[in-house]
CSV table of C-alpha atoms in Angstrom, one decimal:
chain,number,residue,atom,x,y,z
A,500,MET,CA,-72.2,-122.3,-18.2
A,501,PRO,CA,-73.0,-125.0,-20.7
A,502,GLN,CA,-72.7,-128.5,-19.3
A,503,THR,CA,-69.9,-131.0,-20.2
A,504,VAL,CA,-67.3,-128.2,-20.7
A,505,THR,CA,-63.9,-129.0,-19.2
A,506,THR,CA,-61.5,-126.0,-19.5
A,507,SER,CA,-58.8,-127.2,-17.1
A,508,GLY,CA,-55.4,-127.3,-18.9
A,509,TRP,CA,-56.4,-125.0,-21.8
A,510,ASP,CA,-53.6,-122.6,-21.0
A,511,GLN,CA,-51.1,-125.5,-21.5
A,512,MET,CA,-52.4,-126.5,-24.9
A,513,ASP,CA,-50.8,-125.4,-28.1
A,514,GLY,CA,-52.9,-123.5,-30.6
A,515,LYS,CA,-53.8,-126.6,-32.7
A,516,LYS,CA,-54.9,-128.7,-29.6
A,517,LEU,CA,-57.0,-125.8,-28.2
A,518,LEU,CA,-58.7,-125.3,-31.6
A,519,ASP,CA,-59.4,-129.1,-31.9
A,520,VAL,CA,-60.9,-129.2,-28.4
A,521,LEU,CA,-63.2,-126.2,-29.2
A,522,GLN,CA,-64.3,-127.6,-32.5
A,523,GLN,CA,-65.1,-131.0,-31.1
A,524,TYR,CA,-67.1,-129.4,-28.3
A,525,SER,CA,-68.9,-127.1,-30.6
A,526,VAL,CA,-69.9,-129.8,-33.0
A,527,THR,CA,-71.1,-132.1,-30.2
A,528,GLN,CA,-73.2,-129.4,-28.5
A,529,GLY,CA,-74.5,-127.6,-31.5
A,530,VAL,CA,-72.6,-124.4,-31.0
A,531,SER,CA,-73.0,-121.9,-33.9
A,532,ASP,CA,-70.3,-119.3,-33.0
A,533,ILE,CA,-67.1,-119.2,-31.0
A,534,HIS,CA,-66.1,-115.7,-29.7
A,535,CYS,CA,-62.6,-114.9,-28.4
A,536,SER,CA,-62.4,-111.5,-26.7
A,537,PRO,CA,-59.1,-110.3,-25.2
A,538,GLU,CA,-59.3,-108.3,-22.0
A,539,LYS,CA,-56.5,-106.7,-19.9
A,540,GLY,CA,-55.6,-109.8,-17.9
A,541,PHE,CA,-57.0,-112.7,-19.9
A,542,VAL,CA,-58.9,-113.7,-23.0
A,543,ARG,CA,-62.6,-114.5,-22.7
A,544,PHE,CA,-63.9,-117.5,-24.7
A,545,GLU,CA,-67.6,-117.6,-25.3
A,546,VAL,CA,-69.9,-119.8,-27.5
A,547,ARG,CA,-73.4,-119.2,-28.8
A,548,LEU,CA,-75.5,-122.2,-27.9
A,549,HIS,CA,-79.2,-122.3,-28.8
A,550,GLY,CA,-78.9,-118.6,-29.7
A,551,ILE,CA,-77.5,-117.6,-26.2
A,552,LEU,CA,-73.9,-116.4,-25.6
A,553,GLU,CA,-72.3,-118.4,-22.8
A,554,GLN,CA,-68.8,-117.9,-21.4
A,555,ILE,CA,-66.9,-121.2,-21.2
A,556,ALA,CA,-63.3,-120.2,-20.3
A,557,SER,CA,-60.7,-117.6,-19.7
A,558,ILE,CA,-57.2,-118.2,-20.9
A,559,LYS,CA,-53.9,-116.4,-20.6
A,560,HIS,CA,-52.8,-114.1,-23.4
A,561,GLU,CA,-49.7,-116.2,-24.1
A,562,ALA,CA,-51.8,-119.3,-24.9
A,563,TYR,CA,-54.2,-117.1,-27.0
A,564,VAL,CA,-51.3,-115.8,-29.2
A,565,ASP,CA,-50.5,-119.3,-30.4
A,566,PHE,CA,-54.2,-120.1,-30.9
A,567,VAL,CA,-54.6,-116.9,-33.1
A,568,ARG,CA,-51.5,-117.8,-35.1
A,569,PHE,CA,-52.9,-121.3,-35.9
A,570,VAL,CA,-56.4,-120.0,-36.8
A,571,LYS,CA,-55.0,-117.3,-39.1
A,572,PHE,CA,-52.7,-119.8,-40.8
A,573,GLY,CA,-55.6,-122.2,-41.4
A,574,SER,CA,-57.9,-119.5,-42.7
A,575,LYS,CA,-55.2,-117.9,-44.9
A,576,LEU,CA,-55.2,-114.6,-43.1
A,577,LYS,CA,-52.1,-112.4,-42.9
A,578,MET,CA,-50.1,-113.2,-39.8
A,579,ASN,CA,-48.5,-109.7,-39.5
A,580,ILE,CA,-51.7,-107.7,-39.9
A,581,THR,CA,-53.3,-107.0,-36.6
A,582,ASN,CA,-54.6,-103.5,-36.9
A,583,ILE,CA,-57.3,-103.9,-39.5
A,584,PRO,CA,-60.2,-106.4,-39.8
A,585,GLN,CA,-59.7,-109.6,-41.8
A,586,ASP,CA,-62.0,-112.4,-43.1
A,587,GLY,CA,-61.2,-115.9,-44.0
A,588,GLN,CA,-62.4,-119.5,-43.8
A,589,TYR,CA,-61.2,-123.0,-43.4
A,590,VAL,CA,-62.8,-126.5,-43.3
A,591,PHE,CA,-62.5,-129.4,-40.8
A,592,ASP,CA,-63.9,-132.9,-41.0
A,593,VAL,CA,-66.1,-134.6,-38.4
A,594,VAL,CA,-66.4,-138.3,-38.2
A,595,GLU,CA,-69.5,-139.7,-36.3
A,596,LYS,CA,-71.2,-143.0,-36.1
A,597,ASP,CA,-74.7,-143.4,-37.3
A,598,GLU,CA,-77.5,-145.5,-35.6
A,599,LYS,CA,-76.0,-148.7,-37.2
A,600,GLY,CA,-72.5,-148.0,-36.0
A,601,ALA,CA,-71.2,-147.0,-39.4
A,602,GLU,CA,-68.8,-144.1,-39.6
A,603,GLN,CA,-70.2,-141.0,-41.3
A,604,ARG,CA,-67.9,-138.2,-42.4
A,605,ARG,CA,-68.9,-134.6,-43.1
A,606,SER,CA,-67.1,-131.3,-43.5
A,607,VAL,CA,-67.8,-128.2,-41.4
A,608,ASN,CA,-67.0,-124.9,-42.9
A,609,VAL,CA,-65.7,-122.2,-40.5
A,610,ARG,CA,-65.9,-118.5,-41.3
A,611,VAL,CA,-63.3,-116.5,-39.4
A,612,ALA,CA,-63.5,-112.8,-38.8
A,613,THR,CA,-61.0,-110.6,-36.9
A,614,ILE,CA,-61.1,-107.0,-35.6
A,615,PRO,CA,-58.5,-105.1,-33.7
A,616,SER,CA,-59.4,-104.3,-30.1
A,617,ARG,CA,-57.7,-102.6,-27.2
A,618,PHE,CA,-56.0,-105.7,-25.8
A,619,GLY,CA,-55.4,-107.7,-29.0
A,620,GLU,CA,-57.2,-109.2,-31.9
A,621,THR,CA,-60.8,-110.4,-31.3
A,622,LEU,CA,-61.7,-113.5,-33.2
A,623,THR,CA,-65.2,-114.8,-34.2
A,624,LEU,CA,-65.5,-118.3,-35.7
A,625,ARG,CA,-68.8,-119.2,-37.2
A,626,LEU,CA,-69.4,-122.9,-37.7
A,627,LEU,CA,-71.5,-123.9,-40.6
A,628,ASP,CA,-72.3,-127.5,-39.9
A,629,PRO,CA,-74.5,-129.1,-42.6
A,630,LYS,CA,-76.0,-131.5,-40.0
A,631,ARG,CA,-77.6,-128.5,-38.3
A,632,GLY,CA,-78.0,-126.1,-41.2
A,633,ILE,CA,-79.8,-128.3,-43.7
A,634,VAL,CA,-82.9,-129.6,-42.0
A,635,THR,CA,-86.5,-130.2,-42.8
A,636,LEU,CA,-89.5,-128.0,-42.0
A,637,GLU,CA,-90.6,-130.7,-39.5
A,638,GLU,CA,-87.3,-130.5,-37.7
A,639,LEU,CA,-87.5,-126.8,-37.5
A,640,GLY,CA,-90.8,-127.2,-35.7
A,641,PHE,CA,-93.4,-125.7,-38.1
A,642,PRO,CA,-96.9,-126.7,-37.2
A,643,PRO,CA,-98.7,-128.9,-39.8
A,644,ASP,CA,-101.1,-126.2,-41.1
A,645,MET,CA,-98.3,-123.7,-41.7
A,646,LYS,CA,-96.1,-126.4,-43.3
A,647,ALA,CA,-98.9,-127.2,-45.7
A,648,GLU,CA,-99.3,-123.5,-46.6
A,649,LEU,CA,-95.6,-123.2,-47.3
A,650,GLY,CA,-95.7,-126.4,-49.4
A,651,LYS,CA,-98.5,-125.0,-51.5
A,652,LEU,CA,-96.5,-121.8,-52.0
A,653,MET,CA,-93.5,-123.6,-53.3
A,654,LEU,CA,-95.6,-125.2,-56.0
A,655,LEU,CA,-96.6,-121.8,-57.5
A,656,ALA,CA,-95.2,-121.0,-60.9
A,657,ASN,CA,-94.5,-117.3,-60.1
A,658,GLY,CA,-94.7,-114.7,-57.4
A,659,LEU,CA,-92.7,-113.2,-54.5
A,660,PHE,CA,-92.3,-114.9,-51.1
A,661,LEU,CA,-90.5,-113.2,-48.2
A,662,ILE,CA,-89.1,-114.4,-44.9
A,663,THR,CA,-88.4,-111.7,-42.3
A,664,GLY,CA,-86.6,-111.6,-39.0
A,665,PRO,CA,-83.4,-110.4,-37.3
A,666,THR,CA,-80.0,-112.0,-37.8
A,667,GLY,CA,-79.9,-115.5,-36.2
A,668,SER,CA,-83.7,-116.1,-36.5
A,669,GLY,CA,-83.2,-119.1,-38.9
A,670,LYS,CA,-84.3,-117.4,-42.2
A,671,THR,CA,-81.7,-119.0,-44.3
A,672,THR,CA,-82.2,-122.4,-42.7
A,673,THR,CA,-86.0,-122.2,-43.5
A,674,LEU,CA,-85.2,-121.1,-47.1
A,675,TYR,CA,-82.9,-124.1,-47.6
A,676,ALA,CA,-85.6,-126.4,-46.1
A,677,LEU,CA,-88.1,-125.0,-48.6
A,678,LEU,CA,-85.8,-125.4,-51.6
A,679,LYS,CA,-85.1,-129.0,-50.5
A,680,THR,CA,-88.9,-129.8,-51.0
A,681,VAL,CA,-88.8,-128.9,-54.7
A,682,ILE,CA,-85.4,-130.3,-55.8
A,683,GLY,CA,-85.9,-132.9,-58.4
A,684,THR,CA,-89.3,-131.5,-59.6
A,685,HIS,CA,-88.0,-130.6,-63.1
A,686,ARG,CA,-87.4,-127.0,-62.1
A,687,ASN,CA,-84.3,-124.9,-62.5
A,688,ILE,CA,-83.3,-123.5,-59.1
A,689,ILE,CA,-80.7,-120.7,-58.8
A,690,THR,CA,-79.6,-119.0,-55.6
A,691,LEU,CA,-77.8,-115.7,-55.1
A,692,GLU,CA,-76.2,-115.7,-51.6
A,693,ASN,CA,-73.8,-113.7,-49.4
A,694,PRO,CA,-72.1,-116.0,-48.5
A,695,ILE,CA,-73.1,-119.5,-49.6
A,696,GLU,CA,-73.6,-121.1,-46.2
A,697,TYR,CA,-74.3,-124.7,-47.1
A,698,GLU,CA,-73.8,-126.6,-50.3
A,699,ILE,CA,-77.0,-128.2,-51.7
A,700,GLY,CA,-77.0,-130.7,-54.5
A,701,GLY,CA,-79.4,-130.3,-57.4
A,702,ILE,CA,-79.4,-126.5,-57.5
A,703,VAL,CA,-77.1,-123.7,-58.8
A,704,GLN,CA,-75.6,-121.6,-56.0
A,705,SER,CA,-73.9,-118.3,-56.8
A,706,GLN,CA,-72.1,-116.0,-54.3
A,707,ILE,CA,-72.2,-112.2,-54.8
A,708,ASP,CA,-68.9,-110.3,-55.0
A,709,PRO,CA,-69.5,-106.5,-54.4
A,710,ASP,CA,-65.8,-105.8,-55.0
A,711,HIS,CA,-66.3,-106.8,-58.6
A,712,ASP,CA,-69.7,-105.3,-59.0
A,713,TYR,CA,-71.5,-108.6,-58.6
A,714,THR,CA,-74.3,-107.5,-56.3
A,715,PHE,CA,-77.7,-108.9,-55.4
A,716,ALA,CA,-79.3,-106.5,-58.0
A,717,SER,CA,-76.8,-107.1,-60.8
A,718,GLY,CA,-76.6,-110.8,-60.0
A,719,LEU,CA,-80.4,-111.1,-60.2
A,720,ARG,CA,-80.4,-109.6,-63.6
A,721,SER,CA,-77.8,-112.1,-64.8
A,722,ILE,CA,-79.7,-115.0,-63.3
A,723,LEU,CA,-82.8,-114.1,-65.3
A,724,ARG,CA,-80.8,-115.0,-68.5
A,725,HIS,CA,-80.3,-118.6,-67.3
A,726,ASP,CA,-84.0,-119.7,-67.6
A,727,PRO,CA,-84.7,-120.2,-63.8
A,728,ASN,CA,-88.0,-121.4,-62.4
A,729,ILE,CA,-87.1,-120.6,-58.8
A,730,ILE,CA,-84.8,-117.8,-57.7
A,731,LEU,CA,-83.5,-117.3,-54.2
A,732,VAL,CA,-82.1,-113.8,-53.5
A,733,GLY,CA,-80.3,-113.9,-50.2
A,734,GLU,CA,-81.4,-110.5,-49.0
A,735,ILE,CA,-83.3,-107.5,-50.2
A,736,ARG,CA,-81.4,-104.4,-49.0
A,737,ASP,CA,-82.2,-101.7,-51.5
A,738,LEU,CA,-84.8,-100.4,-54.0
A,739,GLU,CA,-83.0,-101.8,-57.1
A,740,THR,CA,-82.9,-105.3,-55.7
A,741,ALA,CA,-86.4,-105.1,-54.4
A,742,GLN,CA,-87.9,-103.9,-57.7
A,743,THR,CA,-85.9,-106.3,-59.8
A,744,ALA,CA,-87.1,-109.2,-57.6
A,745,ILE,CA,-90.7,-108.0,-57.9
A,746,ASP,CA,-90.4,-107.6,-61.7
A,747,ALA,CA,-88.9,-111.1,-62.0
A,748,SER,CA,-91.7,-112.6,-60.0
A,749,LEU,CA,-94.2,-111.1,-62.5
A,750,THR,CA,-92.5,-112.7,-65.5
A,751,GLY,CA,-92.8,-116.3,-64.7
A,752,HIS,CA,-90.4,-116.9,-61.8
A,753,LEU,CA,-91.0,-117.8,-58.1
A,754,VAL,CA,-88.7,-115.5,-56.2
A,755,LEU,CA,-87.7,-116.1,-52.5
A,756,SER,CA,-85.9,-113.6,-50.4
A,757,THR,CA,-85.4,-112.2,-46.9
A,758,LEU,CA,-85.9,-108.9,-45.3
A,759,HIS,CA,-85.1,-107.5,-41.8
A,760,THR,CA,-88.4,-106.5,-40.2
A,761,ASN,CA,-90.0,-107.4,-36.9
A,762,SER,CA,-93.2,-108.9,-38.3
A,763,ALA,CA,-94.6,-110.3,-41.5
A,764,ILE,CA,-97.0,-107.3,-42.0
A,765,GLU,CA,-94.2,-104.8,-41.4
A,766,ALA,CA,-92.4,-106.1,-44.6
A,767,ILE,CA,-95.1,-104.4,-46.7
A,768,PRO,CA,-94.7,-100.8,-45.6
A,769,ARG,CA,-90.9,-101.4,-45.5
A,770,LEU,CA,-90.7,-102.2,-49.2
A,771,LEU,CA,-93.2,-99.5,-50.1
A,772,SER,CA,-91.1,-97.0,-48.1
A,773,MET,CA,-88.1,-98.1,-50.2
A,774,GLY,CA,-89.9,-96.9,-53.2
A,775,VAL,CA,-91.2,-100.1,-54.9
A,776,SER,CA,-94.3,-99.7,-57.1
A,777,PRO,CA,-97.4,-100.8,-55.3
A,778,TYR,CA,-98.9,-101.5,-58.7
A,779,THR,CA,-96.3,-104.3,-59.2
A,780,PHE,CA,-95.7,-105.3,-55.6
A,781,GLY,CA,-99.4,-106.0,-54.9
A,782,PRO,CA,-99.9,-108.5,-57.7
A,783,ALA,CA,-96.5,-110.1,-57.2
A,784,LEU,CA,-96.8,-110.9,-53.5
A,785,ARG,CA,-97.7,-114.4,-52.5
A,786,GLY,CA,-96.8,-114.6,-48.9
A,787,ILE,CA,-94.7,-113.4,-46.0
A,788,LEU,CA,-93.3,-115.5,-43.2
A,789,ALA,CA,-91.8,-113.9,-40.0
A,790,GLN,CA,-90.0,-116.2,-37.6
A,791,ARG,CA,-87.8,-116.4,-34.5
A,792,LEU,CA,-86.1,-119.3,-32.8
A,793,VAL,CA,-86.9,-120.1,-29.1
A,794,ARG,CA,-85.0,-122.5,-26.9
A,795,THR,CA,-87.1,-125.6,-26.0
A,796,VAL,CA,-87.4,-127.2,-22.6
A,797,LYS,CA,-85.9,-130.7,-22.3
A,798,PRO,CA,-88.5,-133.4,-22.7
A,799,GLU,CA,-88.0,-134.8,-19.2
A,800,LEU,CA,-88.7,-131.4,-17.7
A,801,ARG,CA,-92.1,-131.1,-19.5
A,802,LYS,CA,-93.7,-133.9,-17.5
A,803,GLU,CA,-96.3,-133.2,-14.8
A,804,GLY,CA,-94.7,-132.1,-11.6
A,805,ALA,CA,-91.3,-131.5,-13.1
A,806,LYS,CA,-89.6,-128.2,-11.9
A,807,PHE,CA,-87.1,-126.2,-13.7
A,808,ASP,CA,-85.5,-122.7,-13.7
A,809,PRO,CA,-86.2,-120.7,-16.9
A,810,ALA,CA,-83.0,-118.7,-16.3
A,811,ASP,CA,-80.8,-121.9,-16.2
A,812,SER,CA,-79.4,-122.8,-19.6
A,813,ALA,CA,-79.4,-126.4,-18.5
A,814,THR,CA,-83.2,-126.3,-18.8
A,815,TYR,CA,-83.1,-126.2,-22.5
A,816,GLY,CA,-82.2,-128.9,-25.0
A,817,GLY,CA,-82.8,-127.4,-28.5
A,818,ARG,CA,-84.5,-124.8,-30.5
A,819,LYS,CA,-87.8,-124.5,-32.3
A,820,VAL,CA,-89.4,-122.0,-34.7
A,821,ILE,CA,-92.2,-119.7,-33.7
A,822,ALA,CA,-93.7,-118.0,-36.8
A,823,GLU,CA,-96.5,-116.1,-38.4
A,824,PHE,CA,-97.5,-116.5,-42.0
A,825,LEU,CA,-99.3,-113.8,-44.0
A,826,HIS,CA,-101.1,-115.4,-47.0
A,827,ALA,CA,-101.3,-112.8,-49.7
A,828,THR,CA,-104.9,-113.3,-50.8
A,829,ALA,CA,-106.6,-111.2,-53.4
A,830,GLU,CA,-107.9,-109.0,-50.6
A,831,ILE,CA,-104.4,-108.5,-49.1
A,832,GLN,CA,-103.0,-107.8,-52.6
A,833,ASN,CA,-105.6,-105.1,-53.2
A,834,LEU,CA,-104.7,-103.4,-49.9
A,835,VAL,CA,-101.0,-103.4,-50.9
A,836,LEU,CA,-102.1,-102.0,-54.3
A,837,THR,CA,-103.9,-99.1,-52.7
A,838,ASN,CA,-101.1,-98.5,-50.2
A,839,GLU,CA,-103.2,-99.1,-47.1
A,840,SER,CA,-101.7,-99.0,-43.6
A,841,ALA,CA,-100.2,-101.9,-41.7
A,842,MET,CA,-103.1,-101.8,-39.3
A,843,THR,CA,-105.7,-102.2,-42.1
A,844,ILE,CA,-103.7,-105.0,-43.6
A,845,GLU,CA,-103.5,-106.8,-40.2
A,846,ALA,CA,-107.2,-106.4,-39.7
A,847,GLN,CA,-107.9,-108.2,-43.0
A,848,ALA,CA,-105.3,-110.8,-42.3
A,849,ARG,CA,-107.0,-111.6,-38.9
A,850,LYS,CA,-110.2,-112.2,-40.8
A,851,GLN,CA,-108.3,-114.8,-42.8
A,852,GLY,CA,-107.0,-116.6,-39.7
A,853,TYR,CA,-103.7,-114.9,-39.3
A,854,THR,CA,-102.0,-115.2,-35.9
A,855,SER,CA,-98.8,-113.6,-34.6
A,856,MET,CA,-95.7,-115.5,-33.7
A,857,ARG,CA,-96.0,-114.3,-30.2
A,858,GLU,CA,-99.4,-116.0,-30.0
A,859,MET,CA,-97.8,-119.2,-31.4
A,860,GLY,CA,-95.1,-118.9,-28.7
A,861,GLU,CA,-97.6,-118.5,-25.9
A,862,ARG,CA,-99.4,-121.7,-27.1
A,863,LEU,CA,-96.0,-123.5,-26.8
A,864,VAL,CA,-95.6,-122.0,-23.3
A,865,LYS,CA,-98.9,-123.6,-22.3
A,866,GLU,CA,-97.7,-126.9,-23.7
A,867,LYS,CA,-94.4,-126.5,-21.7
A,868,VAL,CA,-92.4,-126.7,-24.9
A,869,THR,CA,-90.7,-123.4,-24.1
A,870,THR,CA,-90.9,-120.7,-21.5
A,871,GLN,CA,-92.5,-117.3,-21.3
A,872,SER,CA,-89.1,-115.7,-20.8
A,873,GLU,CA,-87.9,-117.3,-24.1
A,874,VAL,CA,-90.9,-116.0,-26.0
A,875,ASP,CA,-90.5,-112.5,-24.5
A,876,ARG,CA,-86.8,-112.6,-25.3
A,877,VAL,CA,-87.4,-112.9,-29.1
A,878,THR,CA,-90.7,-111.1,-29.6
A,879,LEU,CA,-90.6,-108.0,-27.3
């Protein structure tokens, strides 16, 4: 169980007080999601901390009913609807003191999702805290050589750059960090997202709306009429979006997007299997980054002689990126053009100095920055 959690008296709190307590704890600890799951005799409260789900409390159904009522009211969900999923959102303010003691206020956006379950409505609250979601490449933990490669890529006038990884691997956070490096460089930056997770000044952010036929594919075509230099497409899910993004990258635009694949190299056969033209994909590709987030050992436990239990969540104090970057050199582009296998592409990439994110993770294990179990958890 995460430390500093005190759950005594939660059953006696009204819905507003219980939500306030959860929000305060989540912001302080860096929790990304709150999960409320009704069971037969109680409701299980869990939080996702550093990517791991931890149970923090069990409360009575009576207390949960008032909590649900308050959350649904704040997120403008229908109170009397309990048998179908609903989605909503609300915002709460956080006031903290900076290093000089001055009060700093920021708004945290909360995405609320409900689904009916056997013993009542299940709630998931996703906290989008700009303090944790808008960070630099250094704060994410990219090594200097990879950070330099990514910096060079963002200065290109055109081409396609992809970030791959599963949900929760920090893809969007990395994309935002990259965009932050080029804001104010006399380039028009437009994003197409689902949803817009964090507001960033200096760029145009647009949210897709499939119910009104505003999809990634149709939105991308519309964006091209607004004279963009850099385009962020939240995710490539289908052939139309993929080919439109590739075509845009060949006509004077730098296009950034994400894909769900296990490795950087796997992104190439994935897109080819979708049906994109290798004759356009090869010349368009500039680079592919695959990444995961591993929990990091607390600094005091990294010292010589210090002992810790890798299975104990108290061992860890933050998270760090492990990544692999495939630089799309002319040789790699030619292999894409001729539809070569992933194995052939990896062999060429190795000649260029490519290393896998697992290899990066194992280096961090040797430095006691993380543990082997963490690297195994996200790479096996």
